[in-house]
Amino acid sequence: MFRRDSPPPPPAESRPPHTDRTRAAYDTVAEDYARLLARDLDRRPLERALLGAFAELVQRGGGGLPVADLGCGPGRITGHLHGLGVVGMFGIDLSPEMVAVARRAHPGLRFEVGAMHDLDLANGSLGGVVAWYSTVHTPPEELLAIFAEFHRVLAPGGRLIHAFKVGDRRHRLEHGYVHAVDLDVYWFPVDRVIALLTEAGLTVDAHLVREPDEDERPARGRGQQGYVLAHRPEAA
């Protein structure tokens, strides 16, 4: 399904220009990111419910195929879904340091280095894709290509859950997770995300927007959070 050894990064000329900065930033923050967000799901019942719904849908209709957590970071969502009984969970992340943290935290699961825009996965090889805030550093003009890649690797009937920041703006992040970083963070309108998923060939089943909690006040550069459940049609 995918290589056991992490492939080297693609040649610089074939990579989107932001990927090197994103990789470097998350290599830097990996340990502290994992520590600071380790219990984040514990206080988010809505997110747990959505992930639970995704797990049930995948288990019901995924055909026994594996499920990929793309942009998995330290593997907390990968591990959570595995704990809900999703068979074949594995993670892929751009950052080798994040992958190393994930492997230590979840030694029974598989984690590999890779990029969402060019996945080392066969066509139709997945029963599910998780993209949990993993497009927040993707420029708007590249989002359709990412969604098309999700469509390519999903089997007919395969499920997607996508979490993202809701809005229409870009924020320059120079400090995060107690480190200096160099990142662009993007907010996307819900109707734009739905339109692009549809254009990529996916069918949107449900979408939800929640208001920010106390830790996500707009004054801190945060705001509404969006969630979409979608699938690849059987005939597509």
XYZ file of N, CA and C in Angstrom:
708
model
N 0.818 -1.200 0.000
C 0.000 0.000 0.000
C 0.855 1.254 0.000
N 1.865 1.297 0.853
C 2.817 2.400 0.821
C 4.156 1.868 1.302
N 5.186 2.619 1.037
C 6.537 2.169 1.376
C 6.730 2.117 2.891
N 7.426 1.096 3.339
C 7.727 1.027 4.764
C 8.764 2.064 5.160
N 9.704 2.352 4.285
C 10.701 3.378 4.572
C 10.196 4.716 4.077
N 10.388 5.776 4.874
C 9.917 7.094 4.480
C 10.660 7.568 3.244
N 9.934 7.965 2.190
C 10.612 8.441 0.988
C 11.245 9.794 1.234
N 12.295 10.121 0.498
C 12.877 11.456 0.635
C 11.913 12.505 0.120
N 12.041 13.759 0.566
C 11.186 14.807 0.036
C 11.358 14.904 -1.471
N 10.274 15.245 -2.203
C 10.413 15.409 -3.646
C 11.338 16.555 -3.972
N 11.854 16.599 -5.207
C 12.751 17.691 -5.587
C 12.118 19.047 -5.319
N 12.950 20.009 -4.935
C 12.448 21.326 -4.541
C 11.591 21.955 -5.623
N 11.960 21.747 -6.902
C 11.214 22.404 -7.966
C 9.808 21.844 -8.131
N 9.535 20.630 -7.599
C 8.213 20.031 -7.734
C 7.352 20.222 -6.492
N 7.893 20.831 -5.446
C 7.149 21.017 -4.215
C 6.507 22.392 -4.192
N 5.259 22.496 -3.671
C 4.700 23.819 -3.428
C 5.642 24.611 -2.526
N 5.804 25.912 -2.773
C 6.835 26.679 -2.064
C 6.663 26.746 -0.555
N 5.446 26.573 -0.060
C 5.229 26.698 1.384
C 5.604 25.440 2.146
N 5.808 24.312 1.466
C 5.985 23.053 2.192
C 7.280 22.999 2.987
N 8.346 23.582 2.476
C 9.607 23.553 3.218
C 9.484 24.351 4.515
N 8.815 25.508 4.461
C 8.622 26.299 5.676
C 7.726 25.556 6.671
N 6.696 24.912 6.165
C 5.789 24.172 7.043
C 6.507 23.011 7.704
N 7.287 22.271 6.920
C 8.043 21.152 7.484
C 9.017 21.639 8.561
N 9.728 22.696 8.269
C 10.710 23.213 9.221
C 10.036 23.660 10.519
N 8.890 24.327 10.394
C 8.195 24.811 11.583
C 7.737 23.657 12.461
N 7.152 22.646 11.862
C 6.638 21.537 12.664
C 7.737 20.603 13.155
N 8.848 20.544 12.453
C 10.006 19.853 13.019
C 10.454 20.540 14.305
N 10.401 21.864 14.305
C 10.831 22.644 15.470
C 9.892 22.463 16.656
N 8.577 22.480 16.417
C 7.615 22.504 17.523
C 7.112 21.120 17.917
N 7.546 20.065 17.255
C 6.907 18.754 17.390
C 6.713 18.308 18.840
N 7.757 18.343 19.626
C 7.658 17.846 21.006
C 6.688 18.676 21.832
N 6.781 20.004 21.738
C 5.901 20.867 22.526
C 4.477 20.847 22.005
N 4.299 20.750 20.693
C 2.967 20.613 20.113
C 2.268 19.387 20.694
N 2.966 18.259 20.687
C 2.381 17.024 21.213
C 2.025 17.172 22.686
N 2.899 17.806 23.447
C 2.654 17.972 24.884
C 1.468 18.893 25.145
N 1.389 20.008 24.432
C 0.356 21.006 24.693
C -1.027 20.560 24.235
N -1.101 19.717 23.214
C -2.398 19.297 22.683
C -2.763 17.861 23.065
N -1.992 17.261 23.931
C -2.190 15.842 24.245
C -3.601 15.541 24.738
N -4.203 16.425 25.529
C -5.537 16.179 26.104
C -6.605 17.078 25.495
N -6.320 17.663 24.338
C -7.247 18.636 23.753
C -8.617 18.019 23.461
N -8.659 16.799 22.941
C -9.945 16.172 22.627
C -10.786 15.900 23.868
N -10.156 15.781 25.025
C -10.883 15.482 26.250
C -11.922 16.559 26.560
N -11.645 17.792 26.157
C -12.566 18.892 26.461
C -13.375 19.331 25.251
N -13.443 18.491 24.235
C -14.163 18.846 23.011
C -15.156 17.738 22.649
N -16.309 17.704 23.326
C -17.280 16.632 23.067
C -17.833 16.655 21.647
N -17.992 17.829 21.049
C -18.519 17.888 19.689
C -17.564 17.227 18.704
N -16.273 17.537 18.827
C -15.290 16.921 17.949
C -15.241 15.405 18.144
N -15.338 14.964 19.395
C -15.343 13.522 19.652
C -16.561 12.865 19.006
N -17.694 13.555 19.045
C -18.904 13.011 18.427
C -18.745 12.911 16.908
N -18.161 13.924 16.296
C -17.963 13.898 14.850
C -16.990 12.793 14.446
N -15.912 12.660 15.198
C -14.965 11.586 14.916
C -15.611 10.221 15.144
N -16.483 10.141 16.129
C -17.203 8.894 16.359
C -18.129 8.551 15.204
N -18.808 9.579 14.658
C -19.670 9.353 13.498
C -18.851 8.891 12.298
N -17.692 9.524 12.079
C -16.810 9.119 10.977
C -16.364 7.670 11.162
N -15.972 7.327 12.380
C -15.527 5.956 12.651
C -16.630 4.956 12.328
N -17.857 5.260 12.719
C -18.972 4.345 12.444
C -19.224 4.222 10.946
N -19.184 5.345 10.228
C -19.414 5.313 8.779
C -18.339 4.494 8.065
N -17.077 4.688 8.474
C -15.986 3.939 7.848
C -16.109 2.448 8.145
N -16.406 2.121 9.380
C -16.525 0.708 9.746
C -17.704 0.042 9.044
N -18.746 0.825 8.759
C -19.925 0.274 8.112
C -19.719 0.087 6.614
N -18.977 1.018 5.978
C -18.916 0.987 4.522
C -17.535 1.088 3.919
N -16.486 0.947 4.702
C -15.129 1.125 4.194
C -14.529 -0.075 3.506
N -15.267 -1.182 3.470
C -14.783 -2.367 2.780
C -13.542 -2.985 3.400
N -13.267 -2.656 4.661
C -12.094 -3.208 5.318
C -10.784 -2.594 4.899
N -10.836 -1.538 4.097
C -9.615 -0.877 3.645
C -9.051 0.012 4.745
N -7.757 0.313 4.698
C -7.148 1.169 5.722
C -7.649 2.605 5.646
N -7.414 3.332 6.725
C -7.826 4.738 6.848
C -6.594 5.563 7.177
N -6.401 6.648 6.427
C -5.210 7.482 6.580
C -5.551 8.792 7.273
N -4.766 9.129 8.270
C -4.815 10.435 8.924
C -3.730 11.286 8.266
N -4.147 12.177 7.370
C -3.206 12.947 6.562
C -2.894 14.271 7.252
N -1.603 14.537 7.470
C -1.206 15.645 8.322
C -1.445 15.259 9.772
N -1.006 14.045 10.122
C -1.366 13.435 11.405
C -0.683 14.064 12.603
N 0.382 14.853 12.383
C 1.102 15.413 13.514
C 1.584 14.319 14.453
N 1.399 14.480 15.769
C 1.884 13.480 16.726
C 0.981 12.270 16.865
N -0.039 12.173 16.010
C -0.849 10.961 15.973
C -2.005 10.909 16.943
N -2.409 12.038 17.510
C -3.461 11.980 18.524
C -4.816 11.597 17.921
N -5.146 12.087 16.714
C -6.407 11.710 16.079
C -6.313 10.279 15.549
N -5.157 9.924 15.008
C -4.934 8.550 14.558
C -5.188 7.578 15.705
N -4.582 7.867 16.849
C -4.743 7.002 18.008
C -6.166 6.977 18.522
N -6.841 8.131 18.506
C -8.225 8.195 18.980
C -9.126 7.318 18.111
N -8.986 7.420 16.792
C -9.826 6.622 15.897
C -9.503 5.136 16.005
N -8.240 4.823 16.177
C -7.863 3.420 16.421
C -8.558 2.906 17.679
N -8.604 3.745 18.713
C -9.269 3.358 19.942
C -10.769 3.176 19.782
N -11.359 3.821 18.755
C -12.780 3.645 18.466
C -13.045 2.412 17.613
N -11.991 1.687 17.271
C -12.172 0.449 16.542
C -11.946 0.526 15.053
N -11.439 1.678 14.555
C -11.168 1.787 13.124
C -9.930 0.951 12.801
N -10.124 -0.070 12.014
C -9.049 -1.006 11.681
C -8.184 -0.413 10.570
N -6.873 -0.607 10.686
C -5.971 -0.158 9.628
C -5.648 1.322 9.667
N -5.837 1.963 10.815
C -5.475 3.385 10.925
C -3.965 3.551 10.771
N -3.568 4.553 9.996
C -2.160 4.932 9.922
C -2.082 6.420 9.638
N -0.899 7.005 9.843
C -0.742 8.441 9.694
C 0.369 8.805 8.738
N 0.190 9.938 8.076
C 1.198 10.511 7.196
C 1.351 11.979 7.570
N 2.586 12.443 7.683
C 2.823 13.847 7.990
C 4.047 14.356 7.240
N 4.032 15.640 6.951
C 5.128 16.284 6.239
C 6.394 16.357 7.076
N 6.237 16.400 8.401
C 7.353 16.632 9.319
C 7.941 15.334 9.847
N 9.201 15.040 9.561
C 9.823 13.840 10.126
C 9.825 13.821 11.656
N 9.969 14.992 12.282
C 9.972 15.036 13.741
C 8.597 14.710 14.304
N 7.539 15.174 13.648
C 6.186 14.813 14.074
C 5.984 13.306 13.946
N 6.445 12.740 12.860
C 6.316 11.299 12.658
C 7.066 10.538 13.746
N 8.248 11.014 14.113
C 9.015 10.363 15.173
C 8.257 10.400 16.500
N 7.651 11.554 16.811
C 6.860 11.670 18.040
C 5.673 10.715 17.986
N 4.994 10.671 16.847
C 3.827 9.797 16.705
C 4.202 8.337 16.884
N 5.326 7.931 16.323
C 5.753 6.538 16.454
C 6.047 6.174 17.903
N 6.625 7.109 18.648
C 6.897 6.837 20.058
C 5.610 6.769 20.870
N 4.668 7.658 20.546
C 3.427 7.729 21.315
C 2.486 6.571 21.004
N 2.569 6.049 19.775
C 1.642 4.994 19.342
C 2.438 3.893 18.640
N 3.202 3.131 19.399
C 4.117 2.162 18.778
C 3.419 1.057 17.998
N 2.128 0.855 18.235
C 1.411 -0.186 17.515
C 0.833 0.260 16.184
N 0.968 1.553 15.868
C 0.403 2.090 14.627
C 1.519 2.495 13.671
N 1.177 2.653 12.396
C 2.156 3.015 11.376
C 2.077 4.503 11.065
N 3.225 5.127 10.947
C 3.333 6.538 10.597
C 4.455 6.699 9.581
N 4.207 7.505 8.562
C 5.164 7.708 7.490
C 5.275 9.197 7.164
N 6.420 9.591 6.619
C 6.612 10.953 6.127
C 6.052 11.037 4.711
N 5.282 12.067 4.451
C 4.719 12.253 3.113
C 3.990 13.569 3.020
N 3.574 13.926 1.813
C 2.915 15.203 1.554
C 1.534 14.964 0.960
N 0.546 15.739 1.399
C -0.827 15.554 0.950
C -0.997 15.804 -0.540
N -0.157 16.668 -1.107
C -0.334 16.988 -2.529
C 0.215 15.896 -3.440
N 0.946 14.925 -2.887
C 1.566 13.878 -3.703
C 1.739 12.631 -2.842
N 0.624 11.957 -2.565
C 0.629 10.825 -1.650
C 1.202 9.585 -2.316
N 2.012 8.861 -1.574
C 2.603 7.623 -2.060
C 1.637 6.473 -1.777
N 0.432 6.589 -2.342
C -0.640 5.625 -2.123
C -1.288 5.289 -3.462
N -1.732 4.065 -3.589
C -2.374 3.638 -4.826
C -3.767 4.237 -4.962
N -4.220 4.366 -6.198
C -5.585 4.822 -6.461
C -6.591 3.916 -5.753
N -7.578 4.533 -5.093
C -8.654 3.770 -4.489
C -8.244 2.819 -3.394
N -7.144 3.115 -2.702
C -6.604 2.174 -1.714
C -7.101 2.406 -0.294
N -7.879 3.467 -0.063
C -8.279 3.820 1.300
C -9.792 3.743 1.492
N -10.184 3.290 2.670
C -11.586 3.337 3.051
C -11.969 4.644 3.706
N -10.979 5.421 4.114
C -11.262 6.704 4.744
C -10.051 7.606 4.767
N -10.304 8.903 4.782
C -9.269 9.932 4.900
C -9.676 10.895 6.003
N -8.745 11.193 6.881
C -8.905 12.211 7.918
C -8.000 13.379 7.562
N -8.573 14.565 7.471
C -7.797 15.787 7.246
C -8.189 16.763 8.352
N -7.605 16.573 9.513
C -8.002 17.290 10.737
C -7.128 18.534 10.887
N -7.608 19.647 10.360
C -6.877 20.916 10.348
C -5.560 20.820 9.579
N -5.437 19.850 8.708
C -4.171 19.656 8.009
C -4.045 20.493 6.747
N -5.098 21.233 6.376
C -4.996 22.142 5.225
C -4.832 23.600 5.648
N -4.613 23.852 6.926
C -4.590 25.247 7.391
C -3.396 26.036 6.852
N -2.379 25.354 6.349
C -1.225 26.047 5.759
C -1.205 25.939 4.230
N -2.316 25.484 3.663
C -2.424 25.324 2.213
C -3.013 26.585 1.596
N -2.302 27.251 0.697
C -2.872 28.431 0.034
C -4.154 28.072 -0.708
N -5.108 28.997 -0.791
C -6.401 28.698 -1.418
C -6.290 28.134 -2.827
N -5.314 28.609 -3.599
C -5.193 28.142 -4.985
C -4.718 26.691 -5.085
N -4.258 26.113 -3.983
C -3.792 24.724 -3.996
C -4.794 23.747 -3.390
N -5.893 24.279 -2.860
C -6.822 23.431 -2.124
C -7.516 22.413 -3.027
N -7.892 22.798 -4.229
C -8.563 21.865 -5.131
C -7.674 20.663 -5.442
N -6.395 20.896 -5.671
C -5.480 19.798 -5.969
C -5.365 18.840 -4.781
N -5.386 19.373 -3.569
C -5.350 18.527 -2.372
C -6.610 17.663 -2.306
N -7.762 18.278 -2.540
C -9.017 17.524 -2.487
C -9.076 16.475 -3.601
N -8.530 16.802 -4.754
C -8.478 15.821 -5.845
C -7.606 14.624 -5.465
N -6.549 14.878 -4.707
C -5.701 13.786 -4.235
C -6.459 12.924 -3.231
N -7.271 13.544 -2.367
C -8.113 12.762 -1.459
C -9.039 11.846 -2.267
N -9.664 12.411 -3.296
C -10.562 11.635 -4.150
C -9.818 10.471 -4.799
N -8.614 10.721 -5.265
C -7.845 9.678 -5.968
C -7.579 8.471 -5.075
N -7.195 8.718 -3.821
C -6.778 7.613 -2.953
C -7.952 6.931 -2.261
N -9.118 7.572 -2.230
C -10.289 6.939 -1.630
C -10.896 5.920 -2.583
N -11.298 4.791 -2.044
C -12.071 3.833 -2.819
C -13.491 4.362 -2.979
N -14.213 3.926 -4.006
C -15.637 4.275 -4.102
C -16.359 3.926 -2.803
N -17.094 4.891 -2.279
C -17.755 4.724 -0.992
C -16.899 5.119 0.191
N -15.592 5.401 -0.042
C -14.698 5.808 1.033
C -15.074 7.154 1.614
N -14.789 7.356 2.883
C -15.251 8.527 3.634
C -14.123 9.519 3.926
N -14.513 10.774 4.007
C -13.602 11.861 4.385
C -14.195 12.636 5.549
N -13.351 12.972 6.527
C -13.708 13.985 7.520
C -12.646 15.068 7.470
N -13.108 16.298 7.358
C -12.203 17.443 7.169
C -12.559 18.519 8.184
N -11.574 18.944 8.975
C -11.742 20.045 9.921
C -10.874 21.205 9.477
N -11.408 22.434 9.592
C -10.696 23.600 9.091
C -11.151 24.852 9.829
N -10.420 25.921 9.644
C -10.757 27.206 10.238
C -11.671 27.964 9.270
N -12.756 28.538 9.797
C -13.768 29.179 8.958
C -13.512 30.678 8.857
N -13.486 31.179 7.639
C -13.295 32.599 7.388
C -12.779 32.805 5.984
N -12.162 33.930 5.768
C -11.616 34.227 4.437
C -10.431 35.167 4.611
N -9.345 34.623 5.143
C -8.198 35.482 5.407
C -6.938 34.646 5.585
N -5.825 35.320 5.630
C -4.522 34.695 5.883
C -3.871 35.393 7.065
N -3.246 34.624 7.920
C -2.576 35.165 9.105
C -1.126 34.690 9.113
N -0.227 35.604 9.330
C 1.186 35.252 9.427
C 1.501 34.878 10.869
N 1.935 33.642 11.073
C 2.233 33.150 12.414
C 3.742 33.120 12.610
N 4.207 33.911 13.590
C 5.640 33.997 13.852
C 6.020 33.383 15.184
N 5.014 32.969 15.966
C 5.294 32.321 17.244
C 4.183 31.324 17.529
N 4.563 30.093 17.824
C 3.564 29.084 18.136
C 4.170 27.934 18.899
N 3.417 27.442 19.886
C 3.847 26.287 20.673
C 5.225 26.531 21.291
N 5.382 27.724 21.845
C 6.556 28.219 22.578
C 7.808 28.286 21.707
N 7.654 28.415 20.397
C 8.793 28.523 19.491
C 8.552 29.617 18.462
N 9.636 30.164 17.937
C 9.548 31.032 16.766
C 9.311 30.157 15.540
N 8.327 30.546 14.720
C 7.999 29.794 13.514
C 7.777 30.770 12.362
N 7.667 30.229 11.176
C 7.402 31.033 9.979
C 6.336 30.312 9.176
N 5.059 30.648 9.448
C 3.941 29.935 8.848
C 2.864 30.905 8.395
N 2.196 30.555 7.313
C 0.950 31.204 6.931
C -0.198 30.301 7.354
N -1.231 30.887 7.967
C -2.410 30.148 8.392
C -3.602 30.706 7.618
N -4.409 29.799 7.035
C -5.517 30.214 6.177
C -6.854 29.804 6.781
N -7.820 30.714 6.661
C -9.214 30.466 6.984
C -9.986 30.369 5.667
N -10.911 29.399 5.573
C -11.642 29.173 4.332
C -13.143 29.304 4.557
N -13.868 29.956 3.644
C -15.328 29.971 3.736
C -15.906 28.570 3.554
N -16.944 28.257 4.312
C -17.531 26.924 4.247
C -18.041 26.614 2.847
N -18.733 27.578 2.221
C -19.279 27.296 0.892
C -18.177 27.062 -0.133
N -17.018 27.708 0.056
C -15.893 27.484 -0.850
C -15.323 26.086 -0.664
N -15.186 25.633 0.579
C -14.688 24.284 0.838
C -15.628 23.248 0.226
N -16.928 23.428 0.419
C -17.905 22.483 -0.130
C -17.846 22.476 -1.653
N -17.738 23.659 -2.260
C -17.677 23.744 -3.720
C -16.431 23.044 -4.261
N -15.297 23.208 -3.596
C -14.060 22.583 -4.063
C -14.087 21.065 -3.866
N -14.635 20.598 -2.753
C -14.779 19.162 -2.549
C -15.659 18.562 -3.644
N -16.739 19.257 -3.967
C -17.647 18.789 -5.015
C -16.950 18.786 -6.369
N -16.208 19.845 -6.661
C -15.472 19.913 -7.920
C -14.447 18.787 -8.022
N -13.878 18.390 -6.894
C -12.893 17.301 -6.876
C -13.537 15.925 -7.034
N -14.875 15.861 -7.038
C -15.567 14.608 -7.260
C -16.129 13.954 -6.021
N -16.063 14.638 -4.872
C -16.578 14.102 -3.621
C -17.993 14.612 -3.367
N -18.773 13.819 -2.657
C -20.132 14.197 -2.284
C -20.149 14.580 -0.809
N -20.606 15.781 -0.514
C -20.663 16.259 0.867
C -21.945 15.735 1.514
N -21.787 15.072 2.647
C -22.914 14.496 3.378
C -23.421 15.416 4.486
N -22.520 16.143 5.122
C -22.902 17.018 6.233
C -21.801 18.031 6.466
N -22.205 19.188 6.960
C -21.208 20.168 7.387
C -21.743 20.894 8.612
N -20.803 21.363 9.421
C -21.153 21.995 10.687
C -20.139 23.085 10.986
N -20.618 24.175 11.559
C -19.749 25.260 12.023
C -20.039 25.475 13.497
N -19.002 25.516 14.307
C -19.199 25.840 15.724
C -18.515 27.154 16.048
N -19.049 27.802 17.051
C -18.488 29.069 17.500
C -17.230 28.821 18.329
N -16.343 29.814 18.394
C -15.108 29.626 19.172
C -15.394 29.518 20.660
N -14.588 28.714 21.342
C -14.676 28.667 22.794
C -13.700 29.688 23.376
N -13.497 29.639 24.671
C -12.663 30.643 25.328
C -11.219 30.619 24.856
N -10.748 29.464 24.412
C -9.371 29.357 23.933
C -9.222 29.735 22.465
N -10.342 30.084 21.818
C -10.319 30.366 20.389
C -10.925 31.737 20.077
N -10.762 32.650 20.989
C -11.326 33.982 20.790
C -10.704 34.635 19.556
N -11.527 35.347 18.764
C -10.989 36.026 17.576
C -9.818 36.942 17.871
N -9.789 37.507 19.077
C -8.686 38.405 19.429
C -7.350 37.681 19.434
N -7.385 36.373 19.544
C -6.159 35.584 19.530
C -5.908 34.983 18.148
N -6.570 35.544 17.125
C -6.360 35.063 15.769
C -7.133 33.804 15.454
N -8.170 33.527 16.242
C -8.948 32.325 16.044
C -10.416 32.687 15.873
N -11.247 31.715 15.623
C -12.656 32.002 15.414
C -13.447 30.733 15.182
N -14.416 30.797 14.266
C -15.261 29.649 14.006
C -14.459 28.475 13.442
N -14.964 27.269 13.748
C -14.331 26.039 13.276
C -15.330 25.282 12.407
N -14.847 24.734 11.281
C -15.724 24.035 10.353
C -15.377 22.564 10.237
N -16.408 21.749 9.958
C -16.245 20.308 9.815
C -17.112 19.824 8.663
N -16.555 18.977 7.831
C -17.282 18.419 6.692
C -17.101 16.908 6.679
N -18.192 16.206 6.482
C -18.171 14.780 6.210
C -18.559 14.575 4.750
N -17.772 13.807 4.019
C -18.011 13.598 2.596
C -17.625 12.164 2.231
N -17.948 11.784 0.988
C -17.555 10.455 0.520
C -17.298 10.492 -0.976
N -16.553 9.509 -1.453
C -16.385 9.334 -2.879
C -17.550 8.484 -3.389
N -18.294 8.995 -4.351
C -19.462 8.233 -4.836
C -19.054 6.883 -5.412
N -19.965 5.936 -5.305
C -19.692 4.592 -5.816
C -19.405 4.602 -7.300
N -20.071 5.479 -8.052
C -19.923 5.474 -9.504
C -18.790 6.341 -9.989
N -18.078 7.074 -9.059
C -17.043 8.019 -9.481
C -15.676 7.368 -9.442
